[in-house]
XYZ file of C-alpha atoms in Angstrom:
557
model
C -4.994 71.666 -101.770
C -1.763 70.909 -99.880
C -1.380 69.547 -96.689
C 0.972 70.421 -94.174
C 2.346 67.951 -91.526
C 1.197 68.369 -88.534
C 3.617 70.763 -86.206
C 4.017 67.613 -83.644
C 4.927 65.441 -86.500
C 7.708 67.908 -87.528
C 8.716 67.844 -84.613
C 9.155 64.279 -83.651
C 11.014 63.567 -86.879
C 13.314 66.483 -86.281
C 13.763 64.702 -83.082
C 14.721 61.356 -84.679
C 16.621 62.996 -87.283
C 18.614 64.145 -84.816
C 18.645 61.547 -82.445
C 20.006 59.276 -85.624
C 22.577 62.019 -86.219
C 23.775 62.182 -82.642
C 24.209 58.035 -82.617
C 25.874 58.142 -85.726
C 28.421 60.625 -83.981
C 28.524 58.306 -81.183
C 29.060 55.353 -83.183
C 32.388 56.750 -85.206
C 33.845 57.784 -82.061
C 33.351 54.223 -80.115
C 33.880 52.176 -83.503
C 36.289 54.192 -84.976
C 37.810 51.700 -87.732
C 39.698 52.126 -90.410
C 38.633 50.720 -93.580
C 35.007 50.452 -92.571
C 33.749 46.775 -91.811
C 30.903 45.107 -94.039
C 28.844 44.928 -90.914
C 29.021 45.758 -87.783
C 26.331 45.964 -85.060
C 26.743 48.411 -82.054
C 26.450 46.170 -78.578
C 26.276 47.536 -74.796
C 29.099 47.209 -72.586
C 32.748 46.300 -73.072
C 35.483 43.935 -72.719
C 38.317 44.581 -70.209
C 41.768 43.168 -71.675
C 44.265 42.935 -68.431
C 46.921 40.918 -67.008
C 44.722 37.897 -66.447
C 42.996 37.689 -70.580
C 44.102 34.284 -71.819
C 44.303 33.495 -74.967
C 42.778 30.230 -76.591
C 43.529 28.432 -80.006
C 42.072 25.275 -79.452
C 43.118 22.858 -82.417
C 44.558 25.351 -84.559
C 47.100 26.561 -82.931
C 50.168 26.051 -84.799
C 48.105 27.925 -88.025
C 46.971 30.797 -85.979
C 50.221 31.537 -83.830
C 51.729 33.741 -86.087
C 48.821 36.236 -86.141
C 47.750 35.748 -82.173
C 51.718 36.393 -80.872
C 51.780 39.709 -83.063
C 48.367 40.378 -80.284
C 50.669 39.291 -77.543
C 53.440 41.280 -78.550
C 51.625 44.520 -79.119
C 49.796 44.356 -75.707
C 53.297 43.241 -73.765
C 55.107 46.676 -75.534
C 52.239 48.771 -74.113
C 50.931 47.417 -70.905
C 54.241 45.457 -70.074
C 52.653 41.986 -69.272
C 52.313 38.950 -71.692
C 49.091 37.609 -72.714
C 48.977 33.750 -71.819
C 47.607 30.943 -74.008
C 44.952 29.115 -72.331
C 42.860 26.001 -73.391
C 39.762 26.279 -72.616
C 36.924 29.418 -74.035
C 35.821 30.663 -70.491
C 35.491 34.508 -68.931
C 38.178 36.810 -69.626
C 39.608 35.214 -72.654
C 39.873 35.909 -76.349
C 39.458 32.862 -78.534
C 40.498 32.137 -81.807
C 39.287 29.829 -84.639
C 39.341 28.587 -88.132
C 36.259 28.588 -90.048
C 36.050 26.833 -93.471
C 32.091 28.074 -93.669
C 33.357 31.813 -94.601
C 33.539 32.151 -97.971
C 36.398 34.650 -98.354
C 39.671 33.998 -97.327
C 40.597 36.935 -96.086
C 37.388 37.389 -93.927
C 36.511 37.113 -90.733
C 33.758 37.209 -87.473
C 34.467 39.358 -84.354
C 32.386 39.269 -81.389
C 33.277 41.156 -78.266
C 30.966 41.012 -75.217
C 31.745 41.908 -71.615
C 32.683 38.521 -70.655
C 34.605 37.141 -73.939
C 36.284 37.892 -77.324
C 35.520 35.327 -80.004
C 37.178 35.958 -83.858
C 36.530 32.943 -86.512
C 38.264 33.162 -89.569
C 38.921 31.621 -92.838
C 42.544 31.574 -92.782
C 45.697 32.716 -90.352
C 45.436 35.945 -92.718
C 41.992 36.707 -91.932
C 42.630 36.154 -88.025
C 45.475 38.920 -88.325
C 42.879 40.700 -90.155
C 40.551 40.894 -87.165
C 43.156 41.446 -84.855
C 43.569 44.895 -86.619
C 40.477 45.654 -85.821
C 40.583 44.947 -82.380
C 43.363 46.874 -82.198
C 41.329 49.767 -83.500
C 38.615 49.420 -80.844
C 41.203 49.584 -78.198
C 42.298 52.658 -76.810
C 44.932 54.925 -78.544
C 47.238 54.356 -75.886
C 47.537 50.489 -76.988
C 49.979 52.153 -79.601
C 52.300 53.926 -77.166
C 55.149 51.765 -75.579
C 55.088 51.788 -72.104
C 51.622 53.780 -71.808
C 51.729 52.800 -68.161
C 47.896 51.317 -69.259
C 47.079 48.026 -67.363
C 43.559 47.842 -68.833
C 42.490 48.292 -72.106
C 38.702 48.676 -72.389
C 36.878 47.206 -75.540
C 33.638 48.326 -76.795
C 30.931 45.261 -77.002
C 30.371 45.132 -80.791
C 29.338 42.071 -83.763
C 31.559 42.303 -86.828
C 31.066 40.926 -90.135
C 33.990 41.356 -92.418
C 35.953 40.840 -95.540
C 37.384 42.665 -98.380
C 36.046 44.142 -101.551
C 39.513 43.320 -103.411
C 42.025 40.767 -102.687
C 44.746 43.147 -103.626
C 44.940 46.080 -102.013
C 48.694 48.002 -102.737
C 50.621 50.702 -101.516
C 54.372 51.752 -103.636
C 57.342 52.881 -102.190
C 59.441 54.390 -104.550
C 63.458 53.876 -102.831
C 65.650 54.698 -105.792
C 64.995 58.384 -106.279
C 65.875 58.864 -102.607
C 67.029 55.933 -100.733
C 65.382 55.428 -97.085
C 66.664 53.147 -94.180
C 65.432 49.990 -93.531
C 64.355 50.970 -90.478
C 61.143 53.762 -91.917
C 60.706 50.800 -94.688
C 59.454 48.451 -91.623
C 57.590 51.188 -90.201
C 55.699 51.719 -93.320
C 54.475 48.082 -93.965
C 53.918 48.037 -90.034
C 51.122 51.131 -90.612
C 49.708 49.041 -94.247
C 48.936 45.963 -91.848
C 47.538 48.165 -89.349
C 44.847 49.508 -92.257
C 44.670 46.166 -93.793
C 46.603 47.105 -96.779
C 48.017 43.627 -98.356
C 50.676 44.339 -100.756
C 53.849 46.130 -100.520
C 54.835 47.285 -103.886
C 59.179 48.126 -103.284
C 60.376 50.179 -106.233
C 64.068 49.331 -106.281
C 65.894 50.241 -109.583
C 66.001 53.635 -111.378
C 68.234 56.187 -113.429
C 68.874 58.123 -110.235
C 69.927 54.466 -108.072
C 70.060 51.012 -107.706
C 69.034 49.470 -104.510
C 69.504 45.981 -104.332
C 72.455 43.873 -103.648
C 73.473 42.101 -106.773
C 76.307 39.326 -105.688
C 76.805 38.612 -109.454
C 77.206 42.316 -110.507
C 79.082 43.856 -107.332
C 79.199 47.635 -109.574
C 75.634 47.742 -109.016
C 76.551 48.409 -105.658
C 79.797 50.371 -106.212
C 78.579 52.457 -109.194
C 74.811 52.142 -109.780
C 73.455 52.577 -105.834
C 75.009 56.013 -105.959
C 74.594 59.577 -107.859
C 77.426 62.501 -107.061
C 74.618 65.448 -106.253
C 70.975 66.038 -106.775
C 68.620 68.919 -108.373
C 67.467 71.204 -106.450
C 64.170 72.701 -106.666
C 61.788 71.586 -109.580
C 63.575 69.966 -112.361
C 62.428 72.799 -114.299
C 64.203 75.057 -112.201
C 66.925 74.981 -114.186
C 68.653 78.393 -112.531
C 68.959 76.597 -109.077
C 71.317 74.012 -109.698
C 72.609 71.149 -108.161
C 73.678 70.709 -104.462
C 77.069 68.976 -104.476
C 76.143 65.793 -102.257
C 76.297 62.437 -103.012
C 73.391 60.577 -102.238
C 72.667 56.842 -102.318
C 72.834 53.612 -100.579
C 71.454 49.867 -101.000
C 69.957 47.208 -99.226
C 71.502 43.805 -98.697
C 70.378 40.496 -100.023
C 70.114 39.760 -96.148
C 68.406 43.138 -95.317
C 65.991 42.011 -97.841
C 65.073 38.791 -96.692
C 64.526 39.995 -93.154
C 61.898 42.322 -94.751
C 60.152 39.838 -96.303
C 60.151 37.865 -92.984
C 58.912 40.812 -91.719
C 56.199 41.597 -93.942
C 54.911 37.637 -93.652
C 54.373 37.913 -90.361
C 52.580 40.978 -90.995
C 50.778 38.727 -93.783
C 51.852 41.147 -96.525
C 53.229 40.334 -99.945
C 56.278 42.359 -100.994
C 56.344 42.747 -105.052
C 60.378 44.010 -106.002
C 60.152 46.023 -109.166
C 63.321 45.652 -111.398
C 62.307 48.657 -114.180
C 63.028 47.577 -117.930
C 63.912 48.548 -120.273
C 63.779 52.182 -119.328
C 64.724 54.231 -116.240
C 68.027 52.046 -116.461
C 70.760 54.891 -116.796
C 72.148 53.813 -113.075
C 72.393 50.325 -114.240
C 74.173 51.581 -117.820
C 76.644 53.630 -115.765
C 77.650 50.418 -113.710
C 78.010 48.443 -116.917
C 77.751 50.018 -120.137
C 77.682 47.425 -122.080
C 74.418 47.134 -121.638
C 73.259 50.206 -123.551
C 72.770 50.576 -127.183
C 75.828 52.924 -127.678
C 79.821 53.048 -126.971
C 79.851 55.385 -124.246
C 79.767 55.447 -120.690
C 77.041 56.621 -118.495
C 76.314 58.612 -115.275
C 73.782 57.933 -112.519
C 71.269 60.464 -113.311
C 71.111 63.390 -110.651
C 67.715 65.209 -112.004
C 64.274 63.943 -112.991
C 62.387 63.021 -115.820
C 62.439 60.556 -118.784
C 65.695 59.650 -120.371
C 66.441 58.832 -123.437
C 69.270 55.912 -122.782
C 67.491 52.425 -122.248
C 68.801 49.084 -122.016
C 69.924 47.317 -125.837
C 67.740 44.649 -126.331
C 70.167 42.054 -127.221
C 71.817 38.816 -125.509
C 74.113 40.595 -123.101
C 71.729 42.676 -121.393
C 68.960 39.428 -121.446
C 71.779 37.206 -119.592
C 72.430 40.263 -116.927
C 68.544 40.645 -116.093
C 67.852 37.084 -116.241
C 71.020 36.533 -113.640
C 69.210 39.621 -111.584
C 66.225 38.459 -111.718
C 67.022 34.714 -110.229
C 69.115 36.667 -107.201
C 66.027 39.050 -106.736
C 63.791 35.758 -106.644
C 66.014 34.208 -104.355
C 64.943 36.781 -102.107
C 61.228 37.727 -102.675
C 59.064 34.582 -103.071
C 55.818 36.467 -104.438
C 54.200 35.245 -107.330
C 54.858 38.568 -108.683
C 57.752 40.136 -110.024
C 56.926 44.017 -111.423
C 59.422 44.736 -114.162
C 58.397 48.400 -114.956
C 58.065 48.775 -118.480
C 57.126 52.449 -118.084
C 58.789 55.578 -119.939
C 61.082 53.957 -122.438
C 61.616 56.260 -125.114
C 62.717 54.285 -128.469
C 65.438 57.053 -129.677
C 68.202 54.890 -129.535
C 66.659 51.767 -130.588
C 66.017 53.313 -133.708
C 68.807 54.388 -133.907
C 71.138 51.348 -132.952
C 72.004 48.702 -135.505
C 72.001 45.743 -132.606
C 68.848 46.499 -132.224
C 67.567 47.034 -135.390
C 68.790 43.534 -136.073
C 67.215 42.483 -133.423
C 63.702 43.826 -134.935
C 65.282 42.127 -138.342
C 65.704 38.828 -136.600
C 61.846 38.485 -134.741
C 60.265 40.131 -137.842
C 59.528 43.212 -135.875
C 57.582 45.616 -137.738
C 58.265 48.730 -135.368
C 60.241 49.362 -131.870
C 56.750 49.175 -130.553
C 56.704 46.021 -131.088
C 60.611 45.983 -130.222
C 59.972 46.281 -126.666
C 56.657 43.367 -126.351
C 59.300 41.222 -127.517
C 61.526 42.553 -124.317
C 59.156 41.846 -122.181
C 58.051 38.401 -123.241
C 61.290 37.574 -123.280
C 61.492 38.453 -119.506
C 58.084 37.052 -118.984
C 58.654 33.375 -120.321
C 62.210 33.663 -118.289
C 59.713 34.410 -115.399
C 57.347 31.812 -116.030
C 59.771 29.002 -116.432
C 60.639 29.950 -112.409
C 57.331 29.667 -111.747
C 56.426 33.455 -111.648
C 53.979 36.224 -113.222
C 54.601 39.739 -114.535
C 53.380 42.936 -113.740
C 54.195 45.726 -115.957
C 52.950 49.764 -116.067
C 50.450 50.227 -119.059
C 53.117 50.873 -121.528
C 53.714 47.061 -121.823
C 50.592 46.794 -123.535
C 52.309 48.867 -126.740
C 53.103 46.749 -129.434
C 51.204 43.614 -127.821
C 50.971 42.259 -124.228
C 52.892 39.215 -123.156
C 50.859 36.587 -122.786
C 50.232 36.105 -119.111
C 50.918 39.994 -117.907
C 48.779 41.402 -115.376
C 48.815 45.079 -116.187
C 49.223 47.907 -113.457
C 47.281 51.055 -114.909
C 48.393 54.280 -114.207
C 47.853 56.916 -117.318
C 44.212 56.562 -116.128
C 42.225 53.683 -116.539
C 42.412 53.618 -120.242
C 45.010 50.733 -119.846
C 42.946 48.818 -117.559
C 40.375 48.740 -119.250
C 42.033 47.639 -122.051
C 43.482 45.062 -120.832
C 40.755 43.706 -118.919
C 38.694 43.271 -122.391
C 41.408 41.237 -123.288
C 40.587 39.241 -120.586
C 43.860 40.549 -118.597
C 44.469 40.367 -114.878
C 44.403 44.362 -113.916
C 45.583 46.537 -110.704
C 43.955 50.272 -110.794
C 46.526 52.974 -109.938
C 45.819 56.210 -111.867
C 47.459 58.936 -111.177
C 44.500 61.228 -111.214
C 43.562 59.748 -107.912
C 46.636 57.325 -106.451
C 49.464 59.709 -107.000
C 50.462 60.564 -103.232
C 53.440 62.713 -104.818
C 50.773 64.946 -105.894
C 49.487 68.571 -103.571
C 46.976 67.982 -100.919
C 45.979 71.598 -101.881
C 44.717 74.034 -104.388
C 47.442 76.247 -103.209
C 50.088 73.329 -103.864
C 53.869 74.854 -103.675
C 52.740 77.812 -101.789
C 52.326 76.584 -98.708
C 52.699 72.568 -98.911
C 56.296 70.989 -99.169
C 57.644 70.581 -102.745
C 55.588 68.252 -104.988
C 55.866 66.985 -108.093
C 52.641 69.288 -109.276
C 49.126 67.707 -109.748
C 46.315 68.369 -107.056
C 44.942 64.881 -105.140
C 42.982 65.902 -101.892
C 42.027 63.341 -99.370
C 38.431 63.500 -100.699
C 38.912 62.537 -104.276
C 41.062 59.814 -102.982
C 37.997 58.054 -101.412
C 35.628 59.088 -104.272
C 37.259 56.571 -106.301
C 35.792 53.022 -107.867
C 38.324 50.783 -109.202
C 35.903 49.429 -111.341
C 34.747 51.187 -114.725
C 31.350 51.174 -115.446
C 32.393 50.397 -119.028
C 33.704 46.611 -118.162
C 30.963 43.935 -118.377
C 30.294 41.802 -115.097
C 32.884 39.145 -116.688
C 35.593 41.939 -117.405
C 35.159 43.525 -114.398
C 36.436 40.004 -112.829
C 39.915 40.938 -113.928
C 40.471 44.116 -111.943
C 42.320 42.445 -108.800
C 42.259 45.714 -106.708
C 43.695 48.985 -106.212
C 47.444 50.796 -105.511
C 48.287 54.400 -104.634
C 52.321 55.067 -105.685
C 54.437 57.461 -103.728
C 56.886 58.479 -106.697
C 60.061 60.175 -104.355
C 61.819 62.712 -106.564
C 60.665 65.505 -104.375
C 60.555 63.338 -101.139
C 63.834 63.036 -99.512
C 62.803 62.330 -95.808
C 60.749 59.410 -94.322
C 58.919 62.754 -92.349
C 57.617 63.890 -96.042
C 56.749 60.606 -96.937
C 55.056 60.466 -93.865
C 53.116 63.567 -94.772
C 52.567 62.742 -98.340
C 50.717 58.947 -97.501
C 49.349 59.938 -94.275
C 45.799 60.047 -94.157
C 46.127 59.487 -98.031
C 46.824 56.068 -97.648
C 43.396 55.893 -95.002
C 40.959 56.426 -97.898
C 43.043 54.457 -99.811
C 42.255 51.293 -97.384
C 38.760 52.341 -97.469
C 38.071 52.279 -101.373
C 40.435 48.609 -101.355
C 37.849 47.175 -98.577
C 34.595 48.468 -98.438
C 31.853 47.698 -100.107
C 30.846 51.039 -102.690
C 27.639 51.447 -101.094
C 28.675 51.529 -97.314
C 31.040 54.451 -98.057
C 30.093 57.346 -96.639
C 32.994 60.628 -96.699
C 31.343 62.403 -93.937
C 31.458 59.552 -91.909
C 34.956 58.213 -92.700
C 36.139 61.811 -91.878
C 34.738 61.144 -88.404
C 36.499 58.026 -88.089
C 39.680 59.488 -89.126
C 39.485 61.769 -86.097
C 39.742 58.947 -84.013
C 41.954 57.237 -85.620
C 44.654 60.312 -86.165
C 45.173 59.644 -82.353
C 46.451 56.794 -82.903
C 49.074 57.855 -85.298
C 50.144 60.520 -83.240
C 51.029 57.628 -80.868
C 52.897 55.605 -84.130
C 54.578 58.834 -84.171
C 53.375 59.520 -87.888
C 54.285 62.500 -89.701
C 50.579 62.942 -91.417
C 49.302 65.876 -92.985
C 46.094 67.783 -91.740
C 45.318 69.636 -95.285
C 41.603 67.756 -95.278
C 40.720 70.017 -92.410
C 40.830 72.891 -94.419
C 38.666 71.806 -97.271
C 34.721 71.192 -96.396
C 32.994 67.604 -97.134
C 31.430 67.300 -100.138
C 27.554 66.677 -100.422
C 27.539 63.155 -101.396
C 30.744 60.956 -102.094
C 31.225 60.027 -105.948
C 31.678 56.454 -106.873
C 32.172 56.062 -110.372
C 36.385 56.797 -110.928
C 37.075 59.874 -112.682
């Protein structure tokens, strides 16, 4: 026979139920961060931040600076009054410190209680780190210049925190339509602000060339510029073109203030130089460089083309002199030479490089284009820098020390990691952001390469396959969305197309898979779109029209 509950036992634990509900509600409004912390435990009260917070380094002060001054500086554009440095831990201060007893160097402790503020951290990095977050906590109006704000309550909270991958990547794709340096800042201004670590800059294609070359000055005359553009889909072959030249660069000293920029901001910029495909702006600056006797224009439409760099000693002496300008000016470890979409008609077709695949003992053009990129790689290595290419540089054998960047899928990853390969997850089933936010795509969304990526398959997504042992799984370094520009010709689209995109993005790079929660990030997002509006971000609203799903997926595809 069956029993039944008692009627006052429903009832209580519909109470609870409810009661638990309600506080989670609560919770995502006061704590309303974005990615979620490890842990963090709700605490009574708050923290006033006015005119008379000090700040407090103690002993490591010159280390810490460059994170607690971008504090000072955001406060001072809002409230108009500069936070002090004090010496000594009391009321009404915020106090910094170095911690060598937390394990990740990236992570970080954040206490705020009514009377103090207290962050320890492993490094300078994770200090900035925390400061993000207390920036979340505050109100929205700590993002508006001159808010007219002279207090800025903080809720009383414990944090726990550090992140699931220590590279965590967000493309900008320049060369299909160039953007001022200006909306470049502003975007790795909004990656810090979600804790997003590496700025991948895509500077080279067929349709431009964006990067000041002193050696090669064409590349700025010829290659940085294309007479009109498509319009419409590239298979909208009735509409035409639209008459305008379009282009631009940015200088060597443009550049380096970027990096600057970034640093403080305690992000990594990674320069892609493509090879040896989606070169035709290159070709038409110096044509010497392709496989045939012709000259070449800056391409004006989209797609794959079939003219690639030769692989022979003149075009290997003009990347290698690119390549040590382009180091000059980004010190990553990285350097991302593409490798992507080279088609191998005119290789096979060329007798330089045929004897070129005579020469090496080539067997195919497969095989042709490994020995491109290990040529680039050991001229990479012997400067003291690392590769990373698209998955097609695993075709015809991976260089030696390549870390692979998978975007057909994970196929490639996965690959590569059982080859015991260093890995970045970017597959455009669920990191394209030049993809529709909606079933409906082109019929009511801006134009769009195609595809269909809503804001809730973003965040389903594991960057780990279930397939890779323990051991393999070591080699997947983290995660990247792209935002591919063919169709993107305004820093407001961009806006639209990363924006909250980019939000679930930080969430799958940070948080832990079993703390992630859709419903509940979807909450937080609320919040946190507030603050955007205040950043003055362009960010679509799509996700409001589609309803949560019943549990979030977190196995990949």
């Amino acid at each position: 026979m069956r029993k039944h509950l008692p009627f006052k036992l429903l009832f209580l634990l519909a109470g609870a139920f409810f009661l638990h509900v309600a506080v989670q509600a609560q919770d995502a409004s006061r704590y309303a961060i974005i990615p979620k912390p490890v842990k963090l435990t709700p605490a009574k009260g708050e923290f006033k931040l006015n005119s008379k917070t000090k700040l407090v380094l103690g002993s490591s002060s010159p280390e810490l600076k460059t994170a607690t001054d971008f504090l000072v500086t955001l406060v001072e554009n809002s409230a108009n009054f500069k936070m002090e440095y004090g010496t000594q831990a009391k009321k009404n201060t915020i106090a910094f410190t170095l911690d060598n007893s937390i394990s990740n160097e990236e992570g970080y402790r954040l206490e705020v209680t009514s009377k103090k503020i207290t962050v320890a951290a492993k490094t300078p990095k994770g200090a900035f780190l925390a400061i993000q977050t207390l920036r979340q906590l505050m109100p929205a109006a700590i993002e508006t210049k001159n808010s007219g704000e002279r207090t800025f309550k903080i809720p009383a909270v414990s944090i726990e925190d550090a992140p699931r991958f220590a590279y965590r990547g967000m493309m900008l794709d320049v060369a299909r339509h160039f953007q001022p340096i200006d909306f470049v800042k502003k975007y790795v201004d909004l990656l810090a602000y979600y804790k997003i670590n590496t700025f991948h800059f895509h500077l080279t294609e067929d349709q431009g060339w964006r990067i000041e070359i002193k050696k090669y000055p064409k590349l700025q005359e010829v290659a940085a510029w294309r007479n009109e553009t498509k319009v419409g889909h590239r298979r909208e072959t009735e509409k035409g073109y639209d008459g305008k030249r379009h282009g631009g660069y940015y200088t060597q000293e443009e550049l380096k203030d970027l990096v600057k920029y970034a640093q403080d901001r305690f992000i990594t910029v990674i320069p892609e130089i493509e090879m040896p495909g989606h070169s035709l702006a290159a070709l038409a600056a110096y044509p010497e460089l392709g496989c045939k006797d012709t000259t070449y224009q800056v391409a004006g439409t989209w797609g794959v083309f079939k003219d690639i760099y030769c692989p022979n000693e003149v075009t290997f002496k003009f990347l290698e002199d690119v390549l040590t300008e382009v180091m000059a000016i980004f010190p990553s470890k990285y350097i991302h030479i593409g490798g992507d979409e080279a088609p191998k008609d005119v290789w096979k077709q060329s007798a330089r490089a045929q004897e070129v695949m005579k020469r090496e003992g080539l067997k195919d053009e497969h095989e042709l284009q490994s020995y491109f990129i290990q040529r680039m790689e050991k001229f990479l290595n012997s400067k003291g820098r690392a590769i990373i290419g698209w998955d097609e540089i695993l075709e015809g054998g991976l260089a030696p020390n390549a870390t692979v960047m998978s975007w057909r899928g994970e196929k490639g990853g996965i690959a590569a990691a059982k080859q015991r390969h260093d890995v970045i997850m970017t597959p455009n089933s669920h990191l394209y952001f030049d993809h529709y936010q909606t079933k409906q795509g082109i019929k009511n969304e801006p134009l769009a390469i195609g595809g269909f990526l809503p804001l809730d398959k973003v965040y389903s997504y594991n960057p780990v396959p279930k397939s890779l042992t323990p051991e393999e799984a070591k080699h997947v370094l983290g995660v990247q969305a792209n935002l591919w520009t063919e169709y993107i010709p305004t820093k407001e689209h961009a806006e639209h197309m990363v924006f909250p995109r980019a939000c679930a993005l930080a969430e799958v790079a940070w948080t832990p898979v079993e703390s992630k929660d859709y419903t509940d990030f979807v909450s937080r997002l609320e919040q946190n779109l507030k603050r955007l509006d205040n950043l003055k971000v362009n960010y679509s609203t799509y996700f409001r029209d589609k309803p949560a799903p019943a549990a979030t997926t977190a196995g990949g595809k």
